[in-house]
CSV table of C-alpha atoms in Angstrom, one decimal:
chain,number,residue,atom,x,y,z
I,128,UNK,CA,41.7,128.6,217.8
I,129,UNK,CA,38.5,130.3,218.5
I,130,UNK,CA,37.6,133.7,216.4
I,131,UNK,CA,38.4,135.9,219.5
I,132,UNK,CA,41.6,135.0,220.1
I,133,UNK,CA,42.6,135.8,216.3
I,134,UNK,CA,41.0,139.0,216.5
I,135,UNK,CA,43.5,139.1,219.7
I,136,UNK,CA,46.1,138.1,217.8
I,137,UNK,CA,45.4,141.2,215.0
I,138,UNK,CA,45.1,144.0,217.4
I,139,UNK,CA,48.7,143.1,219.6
I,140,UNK,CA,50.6,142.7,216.3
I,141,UNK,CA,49.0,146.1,215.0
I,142,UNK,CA,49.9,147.3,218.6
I,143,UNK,CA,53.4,145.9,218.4
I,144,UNK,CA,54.3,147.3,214.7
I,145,UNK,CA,53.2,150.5,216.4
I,146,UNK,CA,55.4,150.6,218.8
I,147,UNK,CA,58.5,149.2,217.4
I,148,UNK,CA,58.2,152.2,214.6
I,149,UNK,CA,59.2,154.4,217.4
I,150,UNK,CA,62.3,152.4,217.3
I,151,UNK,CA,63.3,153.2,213.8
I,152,UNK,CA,65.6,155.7,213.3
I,153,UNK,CA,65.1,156.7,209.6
I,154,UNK,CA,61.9,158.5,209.5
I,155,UNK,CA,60.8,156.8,206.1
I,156,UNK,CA,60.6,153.3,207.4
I,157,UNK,CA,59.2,154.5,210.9
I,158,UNK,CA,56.2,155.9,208.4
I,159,UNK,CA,55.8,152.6,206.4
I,160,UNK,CA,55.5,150.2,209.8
I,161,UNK,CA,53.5,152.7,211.9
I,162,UNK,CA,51.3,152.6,208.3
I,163,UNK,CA,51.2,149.0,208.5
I,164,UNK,CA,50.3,148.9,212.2
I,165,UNK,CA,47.7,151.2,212.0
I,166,UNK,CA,46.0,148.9,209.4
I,167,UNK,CA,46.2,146.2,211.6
I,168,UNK,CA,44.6,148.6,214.2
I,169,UNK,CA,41.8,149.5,211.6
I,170,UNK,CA,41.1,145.4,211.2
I,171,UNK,CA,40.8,145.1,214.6
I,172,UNK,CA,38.8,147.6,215.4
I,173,UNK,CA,36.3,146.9,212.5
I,174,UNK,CA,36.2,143.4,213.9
I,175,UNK,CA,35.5,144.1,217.4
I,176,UNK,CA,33.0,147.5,216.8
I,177,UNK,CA,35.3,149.9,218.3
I,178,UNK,CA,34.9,152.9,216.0
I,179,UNK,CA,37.0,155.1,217.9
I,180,UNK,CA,40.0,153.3,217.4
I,181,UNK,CA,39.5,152.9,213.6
I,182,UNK,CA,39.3,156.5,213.1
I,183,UNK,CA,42.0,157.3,215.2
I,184,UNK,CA,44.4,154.6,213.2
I,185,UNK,CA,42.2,155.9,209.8
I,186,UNK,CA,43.4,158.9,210.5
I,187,UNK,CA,47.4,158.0,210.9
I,188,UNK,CA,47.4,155.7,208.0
I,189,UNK,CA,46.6,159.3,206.1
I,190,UNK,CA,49.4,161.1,207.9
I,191,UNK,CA,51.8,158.4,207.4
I,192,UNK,CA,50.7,158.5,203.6
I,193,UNK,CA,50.6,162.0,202.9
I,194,UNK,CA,54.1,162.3,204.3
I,195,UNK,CA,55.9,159.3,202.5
I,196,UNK,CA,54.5,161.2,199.3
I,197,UNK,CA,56.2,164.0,200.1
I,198,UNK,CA,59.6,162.2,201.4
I,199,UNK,CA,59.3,160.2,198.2
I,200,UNK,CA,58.4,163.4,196.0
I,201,UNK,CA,61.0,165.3,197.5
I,202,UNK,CA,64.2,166.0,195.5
I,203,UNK,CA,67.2,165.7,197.8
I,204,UNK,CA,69.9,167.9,196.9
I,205,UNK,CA,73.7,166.3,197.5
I,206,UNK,CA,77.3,167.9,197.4
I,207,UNK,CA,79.7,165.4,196.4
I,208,UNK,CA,83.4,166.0,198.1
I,209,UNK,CA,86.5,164.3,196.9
I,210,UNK,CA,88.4,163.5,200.0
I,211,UNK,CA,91.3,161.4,200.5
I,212,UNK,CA,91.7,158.0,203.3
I,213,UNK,CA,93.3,160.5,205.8
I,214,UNK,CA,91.4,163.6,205.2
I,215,UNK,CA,90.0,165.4,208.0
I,216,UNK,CA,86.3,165.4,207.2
I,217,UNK,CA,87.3,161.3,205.9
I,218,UNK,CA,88.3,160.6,209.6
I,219,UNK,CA,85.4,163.0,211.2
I,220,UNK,CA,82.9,160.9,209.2
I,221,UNK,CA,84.4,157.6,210.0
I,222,UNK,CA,84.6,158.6,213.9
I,223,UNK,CA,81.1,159.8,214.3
I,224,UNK,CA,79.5,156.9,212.7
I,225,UNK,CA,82.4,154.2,213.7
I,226,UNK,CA,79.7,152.0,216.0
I,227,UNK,CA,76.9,152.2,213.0
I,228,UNK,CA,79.8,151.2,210.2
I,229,UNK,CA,80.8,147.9,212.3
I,230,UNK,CA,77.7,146.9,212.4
I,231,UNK,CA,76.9,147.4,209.0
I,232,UNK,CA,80.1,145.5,207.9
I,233,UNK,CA,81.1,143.1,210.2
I,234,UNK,CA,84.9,142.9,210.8
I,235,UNK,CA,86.1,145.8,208.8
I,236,UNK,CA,89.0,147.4,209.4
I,237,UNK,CA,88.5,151.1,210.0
I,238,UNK,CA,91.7,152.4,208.9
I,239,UNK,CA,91.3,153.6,205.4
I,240,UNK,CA,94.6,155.5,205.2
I,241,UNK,CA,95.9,153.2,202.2
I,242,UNK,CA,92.9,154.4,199.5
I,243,UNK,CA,93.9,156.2,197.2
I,244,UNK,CA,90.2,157.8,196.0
I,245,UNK,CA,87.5,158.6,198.6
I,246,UNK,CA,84.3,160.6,198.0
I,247,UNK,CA,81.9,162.2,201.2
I,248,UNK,CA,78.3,163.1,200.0
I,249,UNK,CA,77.0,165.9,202.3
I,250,UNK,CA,73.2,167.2,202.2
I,251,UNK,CA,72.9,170.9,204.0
I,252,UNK,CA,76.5,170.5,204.6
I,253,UNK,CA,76.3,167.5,207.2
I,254,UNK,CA,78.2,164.3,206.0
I,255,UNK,CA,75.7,162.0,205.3
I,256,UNK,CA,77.4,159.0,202.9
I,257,UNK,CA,80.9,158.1,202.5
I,258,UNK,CA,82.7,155.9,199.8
I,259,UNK,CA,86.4,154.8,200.0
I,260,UNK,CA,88.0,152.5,197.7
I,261,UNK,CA,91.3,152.3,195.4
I,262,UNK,CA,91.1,153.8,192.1
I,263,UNK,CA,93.2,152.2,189.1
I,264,UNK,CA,93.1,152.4,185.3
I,265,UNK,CA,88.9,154.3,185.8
I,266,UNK,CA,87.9,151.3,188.1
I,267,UNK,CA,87.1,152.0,191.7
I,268,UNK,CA,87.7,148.8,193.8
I,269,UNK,CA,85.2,149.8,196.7
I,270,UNK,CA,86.5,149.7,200.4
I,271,UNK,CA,83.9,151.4,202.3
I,272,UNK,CA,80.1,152.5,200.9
I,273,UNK,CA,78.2,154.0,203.7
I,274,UNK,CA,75.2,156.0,204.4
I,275,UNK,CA,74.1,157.2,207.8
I,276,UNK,CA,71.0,155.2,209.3
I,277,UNK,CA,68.8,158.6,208.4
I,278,UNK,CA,69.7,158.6,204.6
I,279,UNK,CA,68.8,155.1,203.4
I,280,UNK,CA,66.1,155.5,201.3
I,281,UNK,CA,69.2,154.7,198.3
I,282,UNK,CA,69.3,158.5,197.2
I,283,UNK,CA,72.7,158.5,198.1
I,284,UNK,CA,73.8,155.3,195.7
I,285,UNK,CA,71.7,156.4,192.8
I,286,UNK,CA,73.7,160.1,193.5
I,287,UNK,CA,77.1,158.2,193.8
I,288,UNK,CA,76.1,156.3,190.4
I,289,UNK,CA,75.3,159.5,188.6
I,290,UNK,CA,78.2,161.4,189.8
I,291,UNK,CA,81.2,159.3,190.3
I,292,UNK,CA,81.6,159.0,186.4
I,293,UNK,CA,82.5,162.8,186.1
I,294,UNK,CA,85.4,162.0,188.8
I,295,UNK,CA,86.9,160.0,185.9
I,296,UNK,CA,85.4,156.3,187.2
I,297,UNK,CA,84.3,154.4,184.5
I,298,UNK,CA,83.4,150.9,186.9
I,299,UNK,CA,83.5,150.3,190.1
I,300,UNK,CA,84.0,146.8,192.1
I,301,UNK,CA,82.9,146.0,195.4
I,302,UNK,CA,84.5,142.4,197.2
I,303,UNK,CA,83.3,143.1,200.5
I,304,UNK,CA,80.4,141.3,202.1
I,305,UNK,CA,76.8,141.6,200.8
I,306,UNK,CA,75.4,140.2,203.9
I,307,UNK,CA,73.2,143.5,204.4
I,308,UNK,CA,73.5,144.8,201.6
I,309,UNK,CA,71.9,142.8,198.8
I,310,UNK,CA,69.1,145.0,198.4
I,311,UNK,CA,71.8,148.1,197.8
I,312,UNK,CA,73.5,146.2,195.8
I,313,UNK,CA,70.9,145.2,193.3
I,314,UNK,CA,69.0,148.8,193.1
I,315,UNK,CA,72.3,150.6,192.6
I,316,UNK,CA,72.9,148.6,189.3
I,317,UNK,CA,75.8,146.4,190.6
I,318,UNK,CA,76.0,142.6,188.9
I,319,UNK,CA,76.9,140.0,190.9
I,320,UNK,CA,80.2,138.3,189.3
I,321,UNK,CA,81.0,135.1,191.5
I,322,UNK,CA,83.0,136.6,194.3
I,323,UNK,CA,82.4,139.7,193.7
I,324,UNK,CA,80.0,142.6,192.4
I,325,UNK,CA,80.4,145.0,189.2
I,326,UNK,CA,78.5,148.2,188.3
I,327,UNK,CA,79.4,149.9,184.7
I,328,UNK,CA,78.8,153.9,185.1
C-alpha cells in the first residue's frame, strides 16, 4: 500500500466520523466522534500540507472540548416521581418512547400494569428516565430501567442509586437482558450474580 493511499485512507475515515456525528442524537457523544474526526482531519491535513483544513478541524477539536467540559462540569438537577405501572405520566412516558424502549430491550413486554413500585425522573419537568419493577421485603426486582436517547451520559442511574434508598429500597435486582447494557450495569454498581445482576444501595 503506497503512502498516499494511507493518507487517503486517514482523511475519509476523519471525513466519515464527521459525518456520522451528525447522526447521533445525544449531543455528548456527537461531541466526542466529531472530536475524534477532526483529529483525523488534523493528521491528514499535516500530512498532505493543507493548512487550512487543520485549522479549521484545530479549531472544532477546541469547540468540541470546551463544551464536553462544560456538559461534564455541569450539575444536572433531577425530580424523582413515584408513579405506579398504570399511572398517567407511567403510560405517557412508555408511549412517547415505546419505539426507542424495544430497541433497547428486545422482546419486552410493554405492559407494566402488574408492578407494583415505579419511579419517573424528570429534568425541567420533561420525563427523561423511567424505572418499573416489583418491590418486596426493600428489594426492587427491576422490570423496566430506561433513559431517553438524550440523557445517557448515566446521570440518571447514579441519580436513581442515590435516591431510590430514601423510597425505602435497600437492593435492587435486575434479570432482564444485559445485551446493551453492560456498560450501565457495571458503572451503576450492579454485580453480576450468574443469571442475574445485584446492586446494594
Amino acid at each position: 500500500m503506497s503512502t498516499a493511499t494511507i493518507f487517503e485512507i486517514i482523511g475519509y475515515i476523519g471525513s466519515a466520523l464527521v459525518l456520522l456525528s451528525f447522526m447521533m442524537v445525544s449531543v455528548y457523544k456527537l461531541r466526542i466522534v466529531n472530536t475524534i474526526g477532526s483529529l483525523f482531519c488534523v493528521i491528514y491535513g499535516i500530512l498532505i500540507n493543507a493548512y487550512p483544513t487543520v485549522i479549521m478541524n484545530v479549531a472544532l477539536v477546541a469547540i468540541n472540548v470546551y463544551y464536553l467540559g462544560k456538559m461534564l462540569n455541569t450539575e444536572k438537577n433531577y425530580d424523582l416521581v413515584r408513579v405506579s405501572g398504570d399511572d398517567g405520566l407511567t403510560r405517557y412516558t412508555i408511549d412517547r418512547n415505546k419505539d426507542d424502549i424495544a430497541k433497547c430491550f428486545p422482546g419486552i413486554s410493554m405492559d407494566f400494569s402488574k408492578v407494583n413500585a415505579g419511579f419517573v425522573v424528570c429534568h425541567e419537568g420533561k420525563p427523561v428516565g423511567i424505572m418499573l419493577g416489583n418491590l418486596k421485603e426493600h428489594t426492587l426486582d427491576i422490570k423496566l430501567d430506561y433513559s431517553v436517547p438524550q440523557y445517557r451520559d448515566f446521570s440518571i442511574g447514579e441519580f436513581l442509586m442515590a435516591n431510590l434508598v430514601h423510597e425505602g429500597i435497600d437492593k435492587l435486582i435486575y434479570k432482564g437482558s444485559d445485551e446493551n447494557h453492560k456498560a450501565y450495569l457495571a458503572k451503576t454498581g450492579f454485580v453480576e450474580k450468574g443469571d442475574h445482576y445485584e446492586r446494594i444501595l
